[in-house]
Amino acid sequence: MATSDDSADQPPLGPRRIVVAGAGLAGLRTAGALREAGFRGEITVLGAEGLAPYDRPPLTKELLSRSEPVWLADELGGDLFQLADRVELATPARSITPVDQPEGRVRVDLADGAEIVADVVVVATGAHAVLPDGWEGATCVHTAADAAALRGRLVAGTRLVCIGAGWIGAEVSGVASAAGCRVTVLEAASAPLSAQLGRTVGALTVPWYEANGIDLHLDARVSTVHPDRVYLADGRHVDADVVLVAVGARPTTAWLDGAVALTSRGAVSVDRVGRADASPGGFAPGTVYAVGDCADRVTERDGYVPGGHWAGALHHPALVAADIMSGPLSASDPAPHTFSTQHGHHLSLFGQPTPTDQVVLRGDPGQPGSWTALYVEPPQVGSS
């Protein structure tokens, strides 16, 4: 356990108390990176689910083959209870307020009514699944509790209707079909994963659904959802035993209530190292950071990088820790990376495709074996 009596270890003007709001991958890695960077002060980590940090990708990729979460202490190493002085897994932060100006400290109000005054706060509260109003009869899968509830309902013969063919929809529909469920996927776009991969590459995954006995409907806009039936805008309906909504996630930042600047999708707007942008909240520079799914970064190399990349939550905390400790920013900052296992195939996406990219294929997606899609920026008008 780290000691909070750090007067002999920390610089007189350095931070002495840091609060990490969030106990997922980004929160765990932030605590670990701070210790690796030499921080000897007090770290408090605040969680919301009441569980030790676990890995989210297996919740869908291995939904029916794992009955327990993949604990990050086993998967990545690093025990949160050894890294932090105080861990509250079921007491999330409820607000942050600047105090003790001009020195710049932050008061963190907790869900149980307590408060902590810290030198630095790192927001790592992640994201939550989107469930549109009126669709309460359906289910989502984002937490370990969600996965456990869904796992118990997906048995052979179950009629599963999945709304959305993004990462989550593709993974769960494939797992359920392999287990003998009767699966229908309703996707509003003209191709699966079009928002993530672009229409051209997303369309290459369409044959995977048919090959696995999944009834895929594209350009299918849902109007009404009931626990046992989904109605489409064109008047059709699909009967169901289970309705899974997989239409995306939103950053869990409502608790910040205007304290820091948010992007259009509701994430904390941060620079390359994770410092929150200036806002009417009045926080001193370098006292509020954000990492992981709840942070949208701007970098010179990649431009605007929205949160949601597992690799970002893994690697970005090292940059945050280096900046907090005023150390050299030598930590790696790899390109955004997303991966998925679906319908017997593995997909890896590096970088960020744009709608104007030209797609160049290496290999034949219609044949057995691997293939690669390269996203190439079109030549600029007038360039030689």
Coordinates of C-alpha atoms in Angstrom, one line a residue:
M1 CA 0.0 0.0 0.0
A2 CA 1.3 3.4 -0.9
T3 CA 1.9 5.8 2.0
S4 CA 0.2 9.1 2.2
D5 CA 3.1 10.6 4.2
D6 CA 5.1 11.6 1.2
S7 CA 6.8 14.8 2.4
A8 CA 10.2 13.2 1.9
D9 CA 9.5 11.9 -1.6
Q10 CA 7.5 14.5 -3.4
P11 CA 8.7 17.9 -4.6
P12 CA 7.4 20.8 -2.4
L13 CA 5.3 22.2 -5.2
G14 CA 4.2 18.9 -6.7
P15 CA 0.8 17.3 -6.4
R16 CA 0.2 15.4 -3.1
R17 CA -3.3 14.0 -3.6
I18 CA -4.8 12.8 -6.8
V19 CA -8.4 11.5 -7.3
V20 CA -9.1 9.2 -10.2
A21 CA -12.9 9.1 -10.9
G22 CA -13.5 5.7 -12.5
A23 CA -12.3 2.2 -11.7
G24 CA -12.2 0.6 -15.2
L25 CA -9.2 0.0 -17.5
A26 CA -8.4 3.7 -17.8
G27 CA -8.6 4.3 -14.0
L28 CA -6.5 1.3 -13.2
R29 CA -3.9 2.3 -15.8
T30 CA -3.8 5.8 -14.5
A31 CA -3.0 4.7 -11.0
G32 CA -0.4 2.4 -12.3
A33 CA 1.2 5.0 -14.6
L34 CA 1.3 7.5 -11.8
R35 CA 3.3 5.1 -9.6
E36 CA 5.5 4.2 -12.5
A37 CA 6.2 7.9 -13.1
G38 CA 7.3 8.3 -9.5
F39 CA 4.2 9.7 -7.7
R40 CA 4.5 8.9 -4.0
G41 CA 1.5 10.9 -2.8
E42 CA -2.1 9.8 -2.1
I43 CA -4.2 8.2 -4.8
T44 CA -8.0 7.7 -4.4
V45 CA -9.9 5.8 -7.0
L46 CA -13.7 6.0 -7.1
G47 CA -15.8 3.4 -8.9
A48 CA -19.5 2.9 -9.6
E49 CA -20.1 -0.8 -10.3
G50 CA -18.9 -2.3 -7.0
L51 CA -16.4 -4.5 -8.9
A52 CA -12.7 -4.5 -9.2
P53 CA -11.4 -3.4 -12.7
Y54 CA -12.3 -5.9 -15.4
D55 CA -11.9 -6.1 -19.2
R56 CA -15.0 -5.1 -21.2
P57 CA -14.3 -6.6 -24.7
P58 CA -14.7 -10.3 -23.5
L59 CA -18.3 -9.4 -22.2
T60 CA -19.5 -9.7 -25.8
K61 CA -16.7 -11.5 -27.6
E62 CA -16.8 -14.4 -25.1
L63 CA -20.3 -13.8 -23.8
L64 CA -21.3 -17.4 -23.5
S65 CA -17.9 -19.0 -22.8
R66 CA -17.0 -16.9 -19.7
S67 CA -19.2 -16.9 -16.7
E68 CA -17.0 -14.4 -14.8
P69 CA -15.4 -11.1 -15.8
V70 CA -11.8 -11.1 -16.9
W71 CA -10.1 -9.3 -14.0
L72 CA -7.5 -6.8 -15.2
A73 CA -5.3 -7.5 -12.2
D74 CA -4.8 -11.0 -13.7
E75 CA -4.9 -9.9 -17.4
L76 CA -2.6 -6.9 -17.2
G77 CA -1.0 -7.1 -13.8
G78 CA -1.3 -4.3 -11.2
D79 CA -3.6 -4.6 -8.2
L80 CA -5.7 -1.4 -7.8
F81 CA -5.7 -2.0 -4.0
Q82 CA -1.9 -2.0 -4.0
L83 CA -1.6 1.0 -6.3
A84 CA -4.1 3.3 -4.5
D85 CA -4.3 4.4 -0.9
R86 CA -8.1 4.5 -1.0
V87 CA -10.4 2.6 -3.3
E88 CA -14.2 3.1 -3.2
L89 CA -15.6 0.7 -5.8
A90 CA -19.3 1.6 -5.2
T91 CA -19.0 5.3 -4.4
P92 CA -18.7 7.4 -7.6
A93 CA -17.9 11.0 -7.9
R94 CA -20.9 13.3 -8.3
S95 CA -19.3 16.7 -9.0
I96 CA -16.1 18.6 -9.0
T97 CA -15.5 22.2 -8.0
P98 CA -12.4 24.5 -8.0
V99 CA -11.3 25.5 -4.5
D100 CA -8.3 27.2 -2.9
Q101 CA -7.6 29.6 -5.8
P102 CA -5.1 30.7 -7.1
E103 CA -3.1 27.6 -6.1
G104 CA -5.7 25.5 -7.8
R105 CA -7.2 22.5 -6.0
V106 CA -10.3 20.5 -6.8
R107 CA -13.1 19.4 -4.5
V108 CA -14.7 16.1 -5.4
D109 CA -18.2 15.4 -4.0
L110 CA -19.0 11.8 -3.6
A111 CA -22.3 9.9 -4.0
D112 CA -22.4 9.1 -0.2
G113 CA -22.2 12.8 0.7
A114 CA -18.5 12.9 1.5
E115 CA -16.0 15.1 -0.2
I116 CA -12.3 15.0 -1.0
V117 CA -10.0 18.0 -1.8
A118 CA -7.3 17.0 -4.3
D119 CA -4.5 18.7 -6.2
V120 CA -5.4 16.8 -9.4
V121 CA -8.5 15.0 -10.6
V122 CA -8.4 12.5 -13.5
V123 CA -11.8 11.8 -15.0
A124 CA -12.0 8.1 -16.2
T125 CA -15.7 7.4 -15.9
G126 CA -16.0 5.7 -19.2
A127 CA -19.2 5.4 -21.2
H128 CA -22.6 3.8 -21.0
A129 CA -24.8 2.1 -23.5
V130 CA -27.5 4.1 -25.3
L131 CA -31.1 3.0 -24.7
P132 CA -33.5 5.4 -26.5
D133 CA -36.6 6.6 -24.7
G134 CA -39.5 4.2 -25.0
W135 CA -37.2 1.2 -25.6
E136 CA -37.1 0.2 -21.9
G137 CA -38.4 -3.3 -22.7
A138 CA -35.1 -4.1 -24.4
T139 CA -31.7 -4.8 -22.9
C140 CA -28.2 -3.6 -23.5
V141 CA -24.8 -5.1 -22.7
H142 CA -22.0 -2.9 -21.4
T143 CA -21.4 -4.0 -17.8
A144 CA -20.6 -7.4 -16.3
A145 CA -24.1 -7.3 -14.8
D146 CA -25.6 -6.8 -18.3
A147 CA -23.6 -9.7 -19.7
A148 CA -24.6 -12.0 -16.8
A149 CA -28.3 -11.2 -17.3
L150 CA -28.1 -11.6 -21.1
R151 CA -26.1 -14.8 -20.8
G152 CA -28.9 -16.5 -18.9
R153 CA -31.4 -15.7 -21.6
L154 CA -29.6 -16.9 -24.7
V155 CA -30.3 -20.6 -25.0
A156 CA -30.8 -22.7 -28.1
G157 CA -34.0 -21.7 -29.9
T158 CA -34.2 -18.2 -28.3
R159 CA -35.4 -15.6 -30.8
L160 CA -32.9 -12.7 -30.5
V161 CA -33.5 -9.4 -32.3
C162 CA -30.4 -7.2 -32.2
I163 CA -30.9 -3.6 -33.1
G164 CA -27.6 -2.4 -34.5
A165 CA -24.7 -4.0 -36.5
G166 CA -21.8 -2.2 -34.9
W167 CA -19.1 -3.9 -32.9
I168 CA -21.5 -5.0 -30.1
G169 CA -24.3 -6.1 -32.4
A170 CA -21.9 -8.1 -34.6
E171 CA -20.2 -9.8 -31.8
V172 CA -23.3 -10.8 -29.8
S173 CA -25.3 -11.9 -32.8
G174 CA -22.4 -14.2 -33.9
V175 CA -22.0 -15.7 -30.4
A176 CA -25.8 -16.2 -30.0
S177 CA -26.2 -17.8 -33.5
A178 CA -23.4 -20.2 -32.7
A179 CA -25.2 -21.2 -29.6
G180 CA -28.4 -22.1 -31.5
C181 CA -30.4 -18.9 -31.1
R182 CA -32.5 -17.6 -34.0
V183 CA -31.0 -14.3 -34.7
T184 CA -32.3 -11.3 -36.6
V185 CA -30.1 -8.1 -36.9
L186 CA -31.7 -4.8 -37.8
E187 CA -29.3 -2.1 -39.0
A188 CA -30.4 1.4 -40.0
A189 CA -27.4 2.0 -42.2
S190 CA -26.7 0.4 -45.6
A191 CA -23.9 -1.8 -44.3
P192 CA -22.7 -3.2 -41.0
L193 CA -20.0 -1.2 -39.2
S194 CA -20.4 1.6 -41.7
A195 CA -19.8 4.2 -39.0
Q196 CA -16.6 2.4 -37.9
L197 CA -15.2 1.0 -41.1
G198 CA -17.0 3.0 -43.8
R199 CA -19.6 1.6 -46.1
T200 CA -17.2 -0.1 -48.5
V201 CA -15.4 -2.2 -46.0
G202 CA -18.4 -2.7 -43.8
A203 CA -20.3 -4.2 -46.7
L204 CA -17.6 -6.9 -47.0
T205 CA -18.9 -8.4 -43.7
V206 CA -22.4 -8.9 -45.0
P207 CA -21.8 -12.5 -46.2
W208 CA -20.6 -13.5 -42.7
Y209 CA -24.1 -13.1 -41.4
E210 CA -25.7 -15.3 -44.0
A211 CA -23.0 -17.9 -43.6
N212 CA -23.8 -18.1 -39.9
G213 CA -27.6 -18.3 -40.4
I214 CA -28.3 -14.7 -39.2
D215 CA -31.2 -12.8 -40.8
L216 CA -29.6 -9.4 -41.5
H217 CA -31.8 -6.4 -42.5
L218 CA -30.0 -3.3 -43.8
D219 CA -31.6 0.2 -44.1
A220 CA -34.0 -1.0 -41.4
R221 CA -35.2 1.8 -39.2
V222 CA -36.8 0.9 -35.9
S223 CA -39.9 2.8 -34.8
T224 CA -41.1 1.0 -31.7
V225 CA -39.6 -1.6 -29.3
H226 CA -41.5 -3.9 -27.0
P227 CA -40.0 -6.8 -25.0
D228 CA -41.4 -9.3 -27.5
R229 CA -41.6 -7.4 -30.7
V230 CA -39.8 -4.8 -32.7
Y231 CA -41.7 -2.6 -35.2
L232 CA -39.9 -1.0 -38.2
A233 CA -40.7 2.4 -39.8
D234 CA -42.0 0.7 -42.9
G235 CA -44.7 -1.2 -41.0
R236 CA -43.0 -4.6 -40.7
H237 CA -42.4 -6.2 -37.3
V238 CA -40.1 -8.9 -35.9
D239 CA -41.1 -11.1 -33.0
A240 CA -38.6 -11.7 -30.3
D241 CA -37.8 -13.4 -27.0
V242 CA -34.9 -11.1 -26.3
V243 CA -34.4 -7.6 -27.8
L244 CA -30.8 -6.3 -27.6
V245 CA -30.1 -2.6 -28.3
A246 CA -26.6 -2.1 -29.6
V247 CA -26.8 1.4 -31.1
G248 CA -23.7 2.9 -29.5
A249 CA -22.4 4.3 -26.2
R250 CA -22.2 7.8 -24.7
P251 CA -19.6 9.2 -22.4
T252 CA -20.6 9.1 -18.7
T253 CA -20.0 12.8 -18.1
A254 CA -23.4 14.2 -17.0
W255 CA -22.1 14.3 -13.4
L256 CA -19.6 17.0 -14.4
D257 CA -22.6 19.3 -15.0
G258 CA -20.7 22.0 -17.1
A259 CA -17.6 22.0 -14.9
V260 CA -15.4 21.3 -17.9
A261 CA -15.8 21.7 -21.7
L262 CA -17.4 18.8 -23.5
T263 CA -17.4 17.9 -27.1
S264 CA -20.5 17.5 -29.3
R265 CA -20.9 13.8 -28.2
G266 CA -20.6 14.7 -24.5
A267 CA -16.9 13.7 -23.9
V268 CA -14.4 15.8 -22.0
S269 CA -12.4 17.8 -24.5
V270 CA -8.7 17.3 -23.8
D271 CA -5.3 18.0 -25.5
R272 CA -2.8 15.4 -26.5
V273 CA -1.7 14.6 -22.9
G274 CA -5.2 14.6 -21.5
R275 CA -5.5 18.1 -20.0
A276 CA -9.1 19.3 -19.9
D277 CA -9.7 22.3 -22.1
A278 CA -10.4 25.7 -20.4
S279 CA -14.0 26.1 -19.4
P280 CA -16.2 28.4 -17.3
G281 CA -15.6 26.0 -14.4
G282 CA -12.5 28.0 -13.4
F283 CA -10.1 25.2 -12.8
A284 CA -6.4 26.0 -12.7
P285 CA -4.5 24.5 -15.6
G286 CA -3.2 21.0 -15.0
T287 CA -5.7 20.2 -12.2
V288 CA -8.3 18.3 -14.3
Y289 CA -7.5 15.6 -16.8
A290 CA -9.6 12.9 -18.6
V291 CA -8.7 9.6 -20.1
G292 CA -10.5 6.6 -21.8
D293 CA -13.9 6.5 -23.3
C294 CA -15.0 9.7 -21.7
A295 CA -12.3 11.8 -23.3
D296 CA -11.9 13.2 -26.8
R297 CA -8.4 14.1 -27.7
V298 CA -6.8 16.4 -30.3
T299 CA -3.3 15.4 -31.4
E300 CA -1.0 16.8 -34.2
R301 CA -0.7 13.3 -35.8
D302 CA -4.3 12.0 -35.7
G303 CA -6.4 15.2 -35.3
Y304 CA -9.6 14.6 -33.4
V305 CA -9.5 11.2 -31.7
P306 CA -12.8 10.3 -30.0
G307 CA -12.7 8.0 -27.0
G308 CA -13.9 4.5 -27.2
H309 CA -10.6 2.8 -28.3
W310 CA -9.5 0.1 -25.8
A311 CA -5.9 0.8 -26.7
G312 CA -6.4 4.5 -25.8
A313 CA -7.5 3.6 -22.3
L314 CA -4.5 1.3 -22.0
H315 CA -1.8 3.7 -23.3
H316 CA -3.0 7.3 -22.8
P317 CA -2.7 7.3 -19.0
A318 CA 1.1 7.2 -19.3
L319 CA 1.0 10.6 -21.0
V320 CA -1.3 11.9 -18.3
A321 CA 1.0 10.7 -15.6
A322 CA 4.1 12.1 -17.3
D323 CA 2.4 15.5 -17.6
I324 CA 1.2 15.5 -14.0
M325 CA 4.7 14.7 -12.8
S326 CA 6.2 17.3 -15.2
G327 CA 8.3 14.6 -16.7
P328 CA 9.4 14.0 -20.3
L329 CA 6.6 12.9 -22.6
S330 CA 8.4 9.8 -23.7
A331 CA 5.5 7.5 -23.3
S332 CA 4.3 5.9 -26.6
D333 CA 1.1 7.2 -28.2
P334 CA 0.2 4.5 -30.7
A335 CA -2.4 5.0 -33.4
P336 CA -6.0 4.4 -32.4
H337 CA -6.7 0.6 -32.5
T338 CA -10.0 -1.3 -32.3
F339 CA -10.4 -5.0 -32.6
S340 CA -13.3 -7.4 -32.9
T341 CA -14.1 -11.1 -33.1
Q342 CA -17.3 -11.8 -35.0
H343 CA -18.8 -14.6 -37.0
G344 CA -15.6 -16.6 -37.0
H345 CA -13.5 -13.7 -38.2
H346 CA -11.1 -11.3 -36.5
L347 CA -11.0 -7.6 -37.4
S348 CA -8.4 -5.1 -36.4
L349 CA -8.7 -1.4 -37.3
F350 CA -5.7 0.9 -37.0
G351 CA -6.1 4.6 -37.4
Q352 CA -9.3 6.5 -38.2
P353 CA -10.9 6.2 -41.6
T354 CA -12.6 9.2 -43.0
P355 CA -15.6 9.4 -45.5
T356 CA -13.3 10.7 -48.2
D357 CA -10.7 7.9 -48.0
Q358 CA -10.2 5.6 -50.9
V359 CA -10.2 1.9 -50.1
V360 CA -7.5 -0.3 -51.6
L361 CA -7.9 -4.1 -50.9
R362 CA -5.0 -6.5 -50.5
G363 CA -6.3 -10.0 -50.8
D364 CA -9.7 -11.3 -51.7
P365 CA -12.4 -11.0 -49.0
G366 CA -14.5 -13.5 -50.9
Q367 CA -11.9 -16.2 -50.5
P368 CA -10.6 -18.1 -47.4
G369 CA -7.7 -16.4 -45.8
S370 CA -6.8 -13.0 -44.6
W371 CA -7.2 -9.7 -46.4
T372 CA -6.3 -6.1 -45.7
A373 CA -8.2 -2.8 -46.5
L374 CA -6.0 0.3 -46.8
Y375 CA -7.6 3.7 -46.3
V376 CA -5.8 6.1 -48.6
E377 CA -6.3 9.9 -48.6
P378 CA -7.3 11.1 -52.1
P379 CA -4.7 13.3 -53.8
Q380 CA -5.2 17.0 -53.2
V381 CA -6.4 19.0 -56.2
G382 CA -3.4 20.6 -57.9
S383 CA -0.9 18.4 -56.2
S384 CA 1.9 16.9 -58.3

